[in-house]
Coordinates of C-alpha atoms and ligand atoms in Angstrom, one line a residue:
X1 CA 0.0 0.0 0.0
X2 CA 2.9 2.5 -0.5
X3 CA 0.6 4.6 -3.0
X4 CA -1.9 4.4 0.1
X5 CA 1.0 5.9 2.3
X6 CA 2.6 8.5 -0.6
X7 CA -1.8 9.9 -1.0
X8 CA -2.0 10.4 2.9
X9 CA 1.4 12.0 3.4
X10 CA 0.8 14.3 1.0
X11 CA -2.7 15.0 1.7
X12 CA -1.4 15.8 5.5
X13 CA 1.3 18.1 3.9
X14 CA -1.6 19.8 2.0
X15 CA -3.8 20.3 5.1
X16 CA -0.6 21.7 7.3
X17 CA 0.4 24.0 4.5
X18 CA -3.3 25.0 4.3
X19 CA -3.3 25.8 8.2
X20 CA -0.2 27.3 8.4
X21 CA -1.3 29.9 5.2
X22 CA -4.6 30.8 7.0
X23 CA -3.1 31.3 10.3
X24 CA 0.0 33.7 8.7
X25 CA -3.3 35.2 7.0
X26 CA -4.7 36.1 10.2
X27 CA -1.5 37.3 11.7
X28 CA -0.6 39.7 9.2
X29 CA -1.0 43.6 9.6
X30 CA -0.1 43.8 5.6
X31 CA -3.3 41.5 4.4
X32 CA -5.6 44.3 3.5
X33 CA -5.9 43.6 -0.6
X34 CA -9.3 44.1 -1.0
X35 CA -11.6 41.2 -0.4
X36 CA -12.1 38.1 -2.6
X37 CA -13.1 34.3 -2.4
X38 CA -10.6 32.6 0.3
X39 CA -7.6 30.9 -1.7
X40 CA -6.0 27.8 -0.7
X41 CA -2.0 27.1 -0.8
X42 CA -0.7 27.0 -4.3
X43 CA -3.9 26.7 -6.3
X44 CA -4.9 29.7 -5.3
X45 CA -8.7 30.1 -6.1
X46 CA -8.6 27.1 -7.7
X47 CA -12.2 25.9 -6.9
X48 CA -13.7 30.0 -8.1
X49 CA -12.0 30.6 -11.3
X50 CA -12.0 28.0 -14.6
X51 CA -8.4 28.8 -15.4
X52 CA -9.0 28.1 -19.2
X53 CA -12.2 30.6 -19.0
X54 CA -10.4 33.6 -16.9
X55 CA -12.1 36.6 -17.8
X56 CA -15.8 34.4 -17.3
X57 CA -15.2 33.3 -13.9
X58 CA -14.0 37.1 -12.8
X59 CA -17.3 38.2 -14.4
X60 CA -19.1 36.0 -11.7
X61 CA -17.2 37.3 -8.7
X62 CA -17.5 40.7 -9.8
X63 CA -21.7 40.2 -9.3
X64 CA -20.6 38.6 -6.0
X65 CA -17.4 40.7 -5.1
X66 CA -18.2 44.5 -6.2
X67 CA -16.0 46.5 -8.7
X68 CA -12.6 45.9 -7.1
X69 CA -11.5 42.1 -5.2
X70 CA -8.9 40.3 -4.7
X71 CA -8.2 36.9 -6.3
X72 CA -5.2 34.0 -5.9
X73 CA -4.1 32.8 -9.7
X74 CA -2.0 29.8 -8.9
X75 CA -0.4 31.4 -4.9
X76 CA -0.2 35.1 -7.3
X77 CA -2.8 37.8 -5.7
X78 CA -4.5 39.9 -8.4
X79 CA -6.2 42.5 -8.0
X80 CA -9.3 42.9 -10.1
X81 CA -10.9 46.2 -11.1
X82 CA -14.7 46.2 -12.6
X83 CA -16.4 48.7 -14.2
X84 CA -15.7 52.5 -15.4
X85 CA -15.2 54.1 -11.7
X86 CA -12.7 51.9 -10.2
X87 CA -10.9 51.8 -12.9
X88 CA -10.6 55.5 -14.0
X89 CA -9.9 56.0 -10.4
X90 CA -6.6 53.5 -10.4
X91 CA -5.2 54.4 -14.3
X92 CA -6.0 57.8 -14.6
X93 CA -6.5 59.5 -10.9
X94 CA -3.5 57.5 -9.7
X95 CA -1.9 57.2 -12.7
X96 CA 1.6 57.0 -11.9
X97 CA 1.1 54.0 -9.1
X98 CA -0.5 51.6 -11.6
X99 CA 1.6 52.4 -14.8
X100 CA 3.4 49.1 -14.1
X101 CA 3.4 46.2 -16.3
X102 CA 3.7 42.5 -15.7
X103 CA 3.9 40.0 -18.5
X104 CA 2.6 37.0 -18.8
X105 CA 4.4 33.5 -19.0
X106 CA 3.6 32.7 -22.2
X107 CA 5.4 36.2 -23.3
X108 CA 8.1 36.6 -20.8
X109 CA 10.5 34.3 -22.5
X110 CA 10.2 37.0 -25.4
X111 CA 10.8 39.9 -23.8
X112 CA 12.2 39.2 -20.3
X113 CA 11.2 42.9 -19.5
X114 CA 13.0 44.4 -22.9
X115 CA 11.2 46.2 -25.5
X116 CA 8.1 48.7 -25.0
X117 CA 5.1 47.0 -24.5
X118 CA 5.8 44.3 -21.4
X119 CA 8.9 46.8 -19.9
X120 CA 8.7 48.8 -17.0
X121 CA 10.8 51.6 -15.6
X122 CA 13.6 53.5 -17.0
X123 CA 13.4 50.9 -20.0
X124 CA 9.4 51.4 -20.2
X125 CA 10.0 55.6 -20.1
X126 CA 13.1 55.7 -22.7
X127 CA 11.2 53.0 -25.3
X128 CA 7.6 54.7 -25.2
X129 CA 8.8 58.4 -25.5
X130 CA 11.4 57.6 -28.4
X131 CA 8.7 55.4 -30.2
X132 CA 6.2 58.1 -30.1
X133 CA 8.3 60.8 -31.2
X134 CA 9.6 58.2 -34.1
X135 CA 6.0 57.5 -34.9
X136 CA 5.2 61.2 -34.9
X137 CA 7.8 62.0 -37.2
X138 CA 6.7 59.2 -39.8
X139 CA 3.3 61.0 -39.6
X140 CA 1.0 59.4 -36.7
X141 CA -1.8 61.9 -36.9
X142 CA -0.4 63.9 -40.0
X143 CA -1.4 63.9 -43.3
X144 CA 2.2 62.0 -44.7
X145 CA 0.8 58.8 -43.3
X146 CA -2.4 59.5 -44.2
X147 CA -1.6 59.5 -48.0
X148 CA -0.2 56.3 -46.9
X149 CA -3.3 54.5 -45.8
X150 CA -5.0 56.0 -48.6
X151 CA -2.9 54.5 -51.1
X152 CA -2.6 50.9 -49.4
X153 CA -6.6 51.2 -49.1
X154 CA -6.5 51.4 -53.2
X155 CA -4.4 48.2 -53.1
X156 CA -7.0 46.3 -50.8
X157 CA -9.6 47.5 -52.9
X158 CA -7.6 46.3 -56.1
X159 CA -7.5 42.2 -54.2
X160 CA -11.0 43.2 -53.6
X161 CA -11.7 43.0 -57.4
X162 CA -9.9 40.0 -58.3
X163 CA -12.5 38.4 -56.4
X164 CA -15.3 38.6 -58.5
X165 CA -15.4 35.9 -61.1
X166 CA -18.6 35.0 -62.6
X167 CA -20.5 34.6 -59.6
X168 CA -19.1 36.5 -56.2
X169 CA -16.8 34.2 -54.8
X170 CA -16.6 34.3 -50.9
X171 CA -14.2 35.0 -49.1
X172 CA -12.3 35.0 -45.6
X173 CA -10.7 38.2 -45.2
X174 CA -8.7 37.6 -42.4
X175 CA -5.4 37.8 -44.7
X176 CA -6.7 40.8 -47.1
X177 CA -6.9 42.7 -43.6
X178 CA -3.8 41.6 -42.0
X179 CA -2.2 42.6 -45.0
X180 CA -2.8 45.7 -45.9
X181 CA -3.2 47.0 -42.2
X182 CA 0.7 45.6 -41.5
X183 CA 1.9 47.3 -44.8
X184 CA 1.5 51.0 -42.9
X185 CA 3.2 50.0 -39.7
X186 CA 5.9 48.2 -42.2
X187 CA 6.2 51.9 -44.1
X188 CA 7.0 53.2 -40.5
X189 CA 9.6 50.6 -39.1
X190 CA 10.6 48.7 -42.2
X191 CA 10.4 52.2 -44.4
X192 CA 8.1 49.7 -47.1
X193 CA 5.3 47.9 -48.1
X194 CA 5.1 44.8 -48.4
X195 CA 4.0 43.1 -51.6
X196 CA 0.1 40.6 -51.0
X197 CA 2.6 38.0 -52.7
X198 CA 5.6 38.1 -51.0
X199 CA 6.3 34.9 -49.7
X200 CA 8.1 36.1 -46.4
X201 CA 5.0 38.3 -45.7
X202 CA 2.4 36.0 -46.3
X203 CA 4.0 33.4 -43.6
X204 CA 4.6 36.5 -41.3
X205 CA 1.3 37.5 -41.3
X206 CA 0.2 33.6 -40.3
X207 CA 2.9 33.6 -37.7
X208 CA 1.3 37.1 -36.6
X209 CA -2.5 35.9 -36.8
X210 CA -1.5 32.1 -35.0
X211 CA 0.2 33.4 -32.1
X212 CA -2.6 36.1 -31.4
X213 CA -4.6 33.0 -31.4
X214 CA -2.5 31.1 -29.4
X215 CA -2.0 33.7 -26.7
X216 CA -6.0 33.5 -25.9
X217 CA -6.3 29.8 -25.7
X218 CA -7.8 28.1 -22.7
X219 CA -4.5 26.4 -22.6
X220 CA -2.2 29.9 -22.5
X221 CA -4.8 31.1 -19.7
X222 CA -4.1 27.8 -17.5
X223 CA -0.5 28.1 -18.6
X224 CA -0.3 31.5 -16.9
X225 CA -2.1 30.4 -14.1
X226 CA 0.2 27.2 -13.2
X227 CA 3.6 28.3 -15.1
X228 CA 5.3 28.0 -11.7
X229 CA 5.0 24.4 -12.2
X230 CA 4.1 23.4 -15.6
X231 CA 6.9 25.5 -16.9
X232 CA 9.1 22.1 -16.2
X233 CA 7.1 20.1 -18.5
X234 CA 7.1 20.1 -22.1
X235 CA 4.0 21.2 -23.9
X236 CA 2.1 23.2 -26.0
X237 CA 3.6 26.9 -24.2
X238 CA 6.6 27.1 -26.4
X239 CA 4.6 27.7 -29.5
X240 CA 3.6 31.4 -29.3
X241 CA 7.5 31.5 -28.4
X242 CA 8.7 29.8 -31.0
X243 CA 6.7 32.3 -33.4
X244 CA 7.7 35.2 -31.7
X245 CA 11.1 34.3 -32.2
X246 CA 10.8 33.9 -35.9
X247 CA 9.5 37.2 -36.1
X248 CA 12.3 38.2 -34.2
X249 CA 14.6 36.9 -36.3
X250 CA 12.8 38.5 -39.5
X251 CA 13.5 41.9 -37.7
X252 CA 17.3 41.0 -36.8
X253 CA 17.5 40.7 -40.3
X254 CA 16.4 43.4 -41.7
X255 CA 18.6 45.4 -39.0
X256 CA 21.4 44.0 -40.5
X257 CA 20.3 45.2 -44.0
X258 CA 19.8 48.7 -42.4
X259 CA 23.2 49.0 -41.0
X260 CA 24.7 47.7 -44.2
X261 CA 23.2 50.7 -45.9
X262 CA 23.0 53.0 -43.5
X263 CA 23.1 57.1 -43.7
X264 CA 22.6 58.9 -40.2
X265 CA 21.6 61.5 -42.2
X266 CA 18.4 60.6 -43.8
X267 CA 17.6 57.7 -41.2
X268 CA 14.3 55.4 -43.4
X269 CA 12.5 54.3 -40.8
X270 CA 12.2 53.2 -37.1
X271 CA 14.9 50.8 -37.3
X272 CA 17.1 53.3 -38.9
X273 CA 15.7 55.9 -36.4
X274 CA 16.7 53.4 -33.6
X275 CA 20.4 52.8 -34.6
X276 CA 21.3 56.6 -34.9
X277 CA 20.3 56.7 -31.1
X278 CA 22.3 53.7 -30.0
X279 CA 25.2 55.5 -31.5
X280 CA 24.2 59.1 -29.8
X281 CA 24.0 57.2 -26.4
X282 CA 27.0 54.5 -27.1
X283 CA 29.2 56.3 -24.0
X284 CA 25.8 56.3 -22.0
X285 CA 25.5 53.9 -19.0
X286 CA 22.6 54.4 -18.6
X287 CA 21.0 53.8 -22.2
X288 CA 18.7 51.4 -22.7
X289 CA 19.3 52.2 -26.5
X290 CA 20.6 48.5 -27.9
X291 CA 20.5 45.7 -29.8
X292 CA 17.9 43.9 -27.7
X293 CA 15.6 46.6 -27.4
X294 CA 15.7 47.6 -30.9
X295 CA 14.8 44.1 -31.8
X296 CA 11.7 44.2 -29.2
X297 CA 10.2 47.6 -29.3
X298 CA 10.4 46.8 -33.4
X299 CA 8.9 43.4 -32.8
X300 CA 6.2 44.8 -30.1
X301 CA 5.0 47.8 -32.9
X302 CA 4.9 45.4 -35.9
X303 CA 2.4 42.7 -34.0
X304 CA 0.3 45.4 -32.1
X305 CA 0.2 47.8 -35.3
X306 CA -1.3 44.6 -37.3
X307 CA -2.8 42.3 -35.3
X308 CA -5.2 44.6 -33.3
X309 CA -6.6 46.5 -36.4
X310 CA -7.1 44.4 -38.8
X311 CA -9.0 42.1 -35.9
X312 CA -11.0 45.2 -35.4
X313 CA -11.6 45.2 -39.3
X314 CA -12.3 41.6 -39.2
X315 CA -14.9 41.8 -36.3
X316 CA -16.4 44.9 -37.9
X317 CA -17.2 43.5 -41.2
X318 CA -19.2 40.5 -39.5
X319 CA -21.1 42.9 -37.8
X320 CA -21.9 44.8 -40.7
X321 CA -23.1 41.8 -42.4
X322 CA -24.7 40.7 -39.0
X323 CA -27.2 43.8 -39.0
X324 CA -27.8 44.9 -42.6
X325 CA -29.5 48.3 -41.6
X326 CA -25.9 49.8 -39.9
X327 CA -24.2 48.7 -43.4
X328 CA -27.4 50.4 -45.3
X329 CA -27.0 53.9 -43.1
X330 CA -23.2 53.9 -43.3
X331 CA -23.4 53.7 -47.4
X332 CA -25.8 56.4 -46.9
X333 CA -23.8 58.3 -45.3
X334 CA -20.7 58.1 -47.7
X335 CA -22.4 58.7 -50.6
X336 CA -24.2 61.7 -48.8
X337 CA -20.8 63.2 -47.7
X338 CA -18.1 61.7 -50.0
X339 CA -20.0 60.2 -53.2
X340 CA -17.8 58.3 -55.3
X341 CA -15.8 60.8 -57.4
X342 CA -13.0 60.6 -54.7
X343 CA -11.3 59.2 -52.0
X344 CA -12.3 59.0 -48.2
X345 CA -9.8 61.5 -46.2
X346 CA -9.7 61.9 -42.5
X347 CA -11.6 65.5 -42.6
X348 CA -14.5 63.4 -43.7
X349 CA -14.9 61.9 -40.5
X350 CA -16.4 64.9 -38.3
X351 CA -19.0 65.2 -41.1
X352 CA -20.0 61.7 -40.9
X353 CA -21.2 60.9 -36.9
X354 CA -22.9 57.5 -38.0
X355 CA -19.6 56.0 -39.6
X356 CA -18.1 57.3 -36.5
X357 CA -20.6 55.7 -34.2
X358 CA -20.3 52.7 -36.3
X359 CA -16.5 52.4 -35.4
X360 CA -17.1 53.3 -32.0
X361 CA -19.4 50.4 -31.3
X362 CA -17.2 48.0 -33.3
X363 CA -14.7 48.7 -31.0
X364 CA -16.4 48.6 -27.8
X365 CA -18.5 45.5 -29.1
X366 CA -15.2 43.5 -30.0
X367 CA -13.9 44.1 -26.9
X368 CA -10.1 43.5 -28.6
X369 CA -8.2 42.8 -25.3
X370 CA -11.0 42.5 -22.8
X371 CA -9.0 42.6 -19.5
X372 CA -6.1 44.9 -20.5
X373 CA -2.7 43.7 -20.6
X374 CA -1.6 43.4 -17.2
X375 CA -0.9 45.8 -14.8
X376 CA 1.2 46.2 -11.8
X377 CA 1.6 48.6 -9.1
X378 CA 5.2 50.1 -9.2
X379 CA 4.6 51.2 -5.0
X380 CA 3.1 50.2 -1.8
X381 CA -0.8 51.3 -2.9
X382 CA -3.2 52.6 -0.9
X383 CA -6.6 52.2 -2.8
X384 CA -10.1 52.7 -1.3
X385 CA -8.9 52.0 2.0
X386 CA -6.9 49.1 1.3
X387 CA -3.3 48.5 0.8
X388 CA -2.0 46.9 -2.3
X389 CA 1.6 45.9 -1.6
X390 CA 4.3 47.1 -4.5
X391 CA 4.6 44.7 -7.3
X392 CA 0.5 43.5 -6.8
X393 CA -0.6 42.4 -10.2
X394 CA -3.8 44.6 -11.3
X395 CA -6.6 43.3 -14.3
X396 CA -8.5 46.6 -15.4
X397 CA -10.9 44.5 -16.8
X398 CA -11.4 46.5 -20.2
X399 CA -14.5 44.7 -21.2
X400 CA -16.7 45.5 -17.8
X401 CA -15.3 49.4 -18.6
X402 CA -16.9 49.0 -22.3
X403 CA -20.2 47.2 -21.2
X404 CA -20.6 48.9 -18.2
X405 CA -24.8 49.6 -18.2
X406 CA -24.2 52.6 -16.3
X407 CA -22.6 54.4 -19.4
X408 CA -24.3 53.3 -22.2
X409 CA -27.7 52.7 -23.7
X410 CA -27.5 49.4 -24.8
X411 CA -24.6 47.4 -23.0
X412 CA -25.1 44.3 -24.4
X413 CA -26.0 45.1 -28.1
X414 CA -24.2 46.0 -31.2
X415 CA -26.4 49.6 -31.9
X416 CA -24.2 52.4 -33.0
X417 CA -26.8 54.7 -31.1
X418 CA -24.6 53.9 -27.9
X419 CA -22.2 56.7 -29.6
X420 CA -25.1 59.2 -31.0
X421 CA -27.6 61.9 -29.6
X422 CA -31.1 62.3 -30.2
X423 CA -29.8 64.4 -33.0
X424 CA -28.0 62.1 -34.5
X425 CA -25.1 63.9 -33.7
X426 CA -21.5 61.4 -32.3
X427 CA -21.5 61.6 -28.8
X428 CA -18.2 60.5 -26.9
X429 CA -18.4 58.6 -23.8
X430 CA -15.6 57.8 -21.1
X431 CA -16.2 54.1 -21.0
X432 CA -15.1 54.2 -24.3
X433 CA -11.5 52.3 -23.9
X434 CA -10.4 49.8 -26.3
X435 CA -7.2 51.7 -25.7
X436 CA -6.7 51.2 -22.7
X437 CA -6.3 54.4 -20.4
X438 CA -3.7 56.3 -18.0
X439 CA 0.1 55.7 -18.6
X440 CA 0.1 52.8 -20.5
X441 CA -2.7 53.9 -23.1
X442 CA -1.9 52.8 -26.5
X443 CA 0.5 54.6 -28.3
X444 CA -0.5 53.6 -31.4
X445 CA -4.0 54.8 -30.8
X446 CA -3.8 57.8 -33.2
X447 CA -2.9 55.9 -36.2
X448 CA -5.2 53.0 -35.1
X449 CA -7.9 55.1 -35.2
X450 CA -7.1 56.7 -38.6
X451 CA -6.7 53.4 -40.3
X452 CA -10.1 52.4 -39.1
X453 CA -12.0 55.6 -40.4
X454 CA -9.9 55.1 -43.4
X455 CA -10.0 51.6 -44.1
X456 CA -14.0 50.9 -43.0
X457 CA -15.1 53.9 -45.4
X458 CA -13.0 53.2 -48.5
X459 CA -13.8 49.8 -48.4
X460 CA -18.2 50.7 -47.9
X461 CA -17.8 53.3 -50.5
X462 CA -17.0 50.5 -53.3
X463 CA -17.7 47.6 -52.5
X464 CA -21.8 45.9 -50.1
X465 CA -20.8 43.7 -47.8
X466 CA -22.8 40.3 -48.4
X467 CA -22.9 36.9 -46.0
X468 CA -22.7 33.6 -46.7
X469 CA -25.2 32.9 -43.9
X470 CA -28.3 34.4 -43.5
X471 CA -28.0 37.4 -40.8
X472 CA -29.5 35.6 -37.6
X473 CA -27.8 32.3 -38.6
X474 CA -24.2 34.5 -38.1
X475 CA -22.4 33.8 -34.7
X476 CA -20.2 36.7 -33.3
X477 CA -19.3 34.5 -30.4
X478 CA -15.1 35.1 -30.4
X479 CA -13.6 31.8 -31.6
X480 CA -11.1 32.3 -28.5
X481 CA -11.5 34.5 -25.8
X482 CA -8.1 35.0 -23.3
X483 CA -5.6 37.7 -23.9
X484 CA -7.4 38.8 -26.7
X485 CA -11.4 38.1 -28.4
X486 CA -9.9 36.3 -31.9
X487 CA -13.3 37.1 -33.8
X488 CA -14.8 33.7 -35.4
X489 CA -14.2 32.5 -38.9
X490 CA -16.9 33.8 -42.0
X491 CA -16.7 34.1 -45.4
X492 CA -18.2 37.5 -47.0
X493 CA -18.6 38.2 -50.6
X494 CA -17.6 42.0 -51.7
X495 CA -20.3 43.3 -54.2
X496 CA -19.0 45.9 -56.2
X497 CA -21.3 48.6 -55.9
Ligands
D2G1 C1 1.6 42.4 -28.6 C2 1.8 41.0 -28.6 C3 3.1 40.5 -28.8 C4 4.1 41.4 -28.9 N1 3.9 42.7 -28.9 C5 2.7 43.2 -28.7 C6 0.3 42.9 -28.4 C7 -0.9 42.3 -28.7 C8 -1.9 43.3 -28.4 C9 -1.4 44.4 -28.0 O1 0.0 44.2 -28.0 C10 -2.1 45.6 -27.6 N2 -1.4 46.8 -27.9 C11 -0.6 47.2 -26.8

């Protein structure tokens, strides 16, 4: 009966660890995180939260817990905010405590802190200012990178085309998207487009469109909960690795070819950008301004300035087939306010509220990255009269910001009148952020935001929008839903119009 013996020793060691944790519980002064469903030694909350289904099981403590509690992933506390109040009142009213970042174990082995996105600190302040600034120079939120968009927009629309043969051939536009959305952040850090048949694109764009996939699994979500353990164990976890570090790779090479043809004085693009300031700051101790960080902040704007769009593109054309009347009063609109003699620009947009609206409630509908990327505060926090200890992770959960009934009309349904008045006029609202908010807000948002005007209205303005399916037989349920909502697989066929 030794496996008798091995069960009961361990199930004694269990229940001694389990005392001992509750009893240091009670002892300690420091244990005021806010409230939350009692954890048990190493599994945390375990027995509360479906590890594979994260952001469903927080939903149900939230109804039980209120807007802010306190729950044990695997033995890590989290601290969970709800709704628009709390978290406006952690990311923007104390912005500077929760402007931390932790990553997650799928993505630390990536980035082990370098690069922009999952840095923190002096590394966090020196990648974000210089990217912005770089961004800004290529034209973020200027009309150079607006000709830009315009002119891959006429490329799209070109693939669009080729598709009708005889009959309209459906398609999955997954790919058309990802394309032509990557080809503007490629002007900006690869200084070109891309050809739609380059080999080394095409695969990029699948390596890009897999691992977004990949990182929302059931399976990354447990994998994050129990990496402490099951990071010893081969398995499934090293793939969105594996394909980040091909993408890597891609980048190292193409900073090769920059420094082979390098002139400081008419730098191309972000890499170029990049390497002029690792020489400005070579005798610098205190750069942060090399190899490494070129290689991530590159790799970190080329997967958020593609995937995240041309998701958003992706969701929003199923929703535009989904509810045939939107797509009817957006073509309404464009021909009202543009016609067809010329090209969509950016001024367009404050003359159009319903294509505006439209976007709007795309956006807050797909619910892109519906807890936020993770947070963390960078100092001993005091937050409605508890203490969160330095180094507490935080989930602003995003999606509970976006549906939050108390700031919009219809929470729980796609109807661009969330973002319009009774005169039909756009209508902002704070709960409004895909973006994120505080600090760590998107710093692509600007360009984001013109590619989406952009891309949505040339595309209307030439082409209806038909399903495969009929309307009510179309599901929007997200074919994953973790670190992102991956929007399901349809096929749509464009009708020239
Ligand atoms: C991302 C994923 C992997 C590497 N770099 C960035 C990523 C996905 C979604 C976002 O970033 C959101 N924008 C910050």
């Amino acid at each position: 009966m030794e496996l008798a013996g091995a069960v009961t020793l361990l199930v004694v060691v269990y229940v001694s660890c389990l005392l001992i944790a509750l009893a240091k519980k009670k002892l300690s002064q420091k244990g005021r995180l806010p409230p939350g469903p009692i954890p048990l030694p190493l599994v945390g909350n375990f027995l509360q939260i479906k590890s594979s289904e994260i952001l469903k099981s927080l939903l149900r403590l939230h109804e039980k817990y209120g807007p802010v509690f306190t729950v044990y992933l695997g033995a890590r506390p989290v601290v969970v905010l709800c709704g628009h109040q709390a978290v406006k009142e952690a990311l923007i009213d104390r912005a500077e405590d929760f402007s931390g970042r932790v990553t997650n174990a799928t993505l630390e082995p990536t980035f082990q802190g370098y690069g922009v996105v999952f840095a923190n600190g002096v590394c966090w302040k020196q990648m974000r200012r210089f990217s912005l600034t770089v961004l800004r120079n290529f034209g973020m939120g200027k009309k150079t990178i607006q000709d830009r968009i315009e002119e891959e927009a006429q490329f799209l629309l070109a693939e669009f085309r080729k598709t009708k043969g005889k009959e309209e051939k459906p398609i999955d536009p997954t790919y058309y998207f990802s394309q032509a959305v990557s080809n503007i952040i490629c002007s900006i850090v690869f200084g070109d487009r891309f050809d739609y048949e380059d080999k080394d694109f095409q695969n990029l764009m699948h390596m890009m469109n897999n691992s977004f996939r990949e990182m929302s699994t059931g399976w990354a979500q447990f994998y994050d909960t129990y990496a402490s353990f099951l990071k010893y164990f081969p398995g499934p976890h090293t793939k969105v690795y594996d394909l980040l570090e091909e993408m890597r790779l891609f980048i190292a090479k193409r900073v090769k070819k920059n420094q082979e043809t390098f002139d400081p004085s008419l730098p191309r693009d972000f890499i170029d950008c990049f390497l002029i300031q690792m020489e400005k700051e070579k005798d610098n101790p205190l750069s942060e301004f090399n190899v490494k960080n070129l290689e991530l902040t590159t790799l970190n704007l080329f997967f958020a300035g593609t995937e995240t769009v041309s998701s958003t593109l992706r969701y929003g054309f199923l929703f535009l087939v989904k509810y045939p009347d939107v797509q009817a009063k957006a073509h309404e609109e464009i021909d009202r306010v543009i016609g067809h003699n010329r090209v969509p620009n950016i001024e367009d947009r404050s003359q159009m509220p319903y294509m505006d609206a439209v976007i709007h409630e795309v956006q807050r509908v797909s619910d892109l990255i519906p807890m936020d990327l993770a947070h963390m505060v960078i100092r001993d926090t005091e937050f409605r009269g508890y203490l969160i200890p330095k180094g507490t992770e935080i989930y602003p959960i995003l999606s509970t910001v976006l549906n939050d009934p108390t700031m919009f009309k219809t929470p729980d349904a796609f109807n661009p009148e969330n973002f319009l008045d009774e005169n039909g006029r756009f209508k902002k609202n704070d709960a409004f952020v895909p973006f994120s908010l505080g600090k760590r807000v998107c710093l692509g948002e600007a360009l984001a935001r013109m590619e989406l005007f952009l891309f949505f209205t040339t595309i209307l303005q030439s082409f209806r929008l038909k399903p495969l399916l009929a309307p009510e037989d179309l599901d929007t349920t997200p074919q994953e839903s973790g670190f992102a909502n991956i929007p399901p697989f349809y096929q749509i066929s464009m009708i020239p119009r």
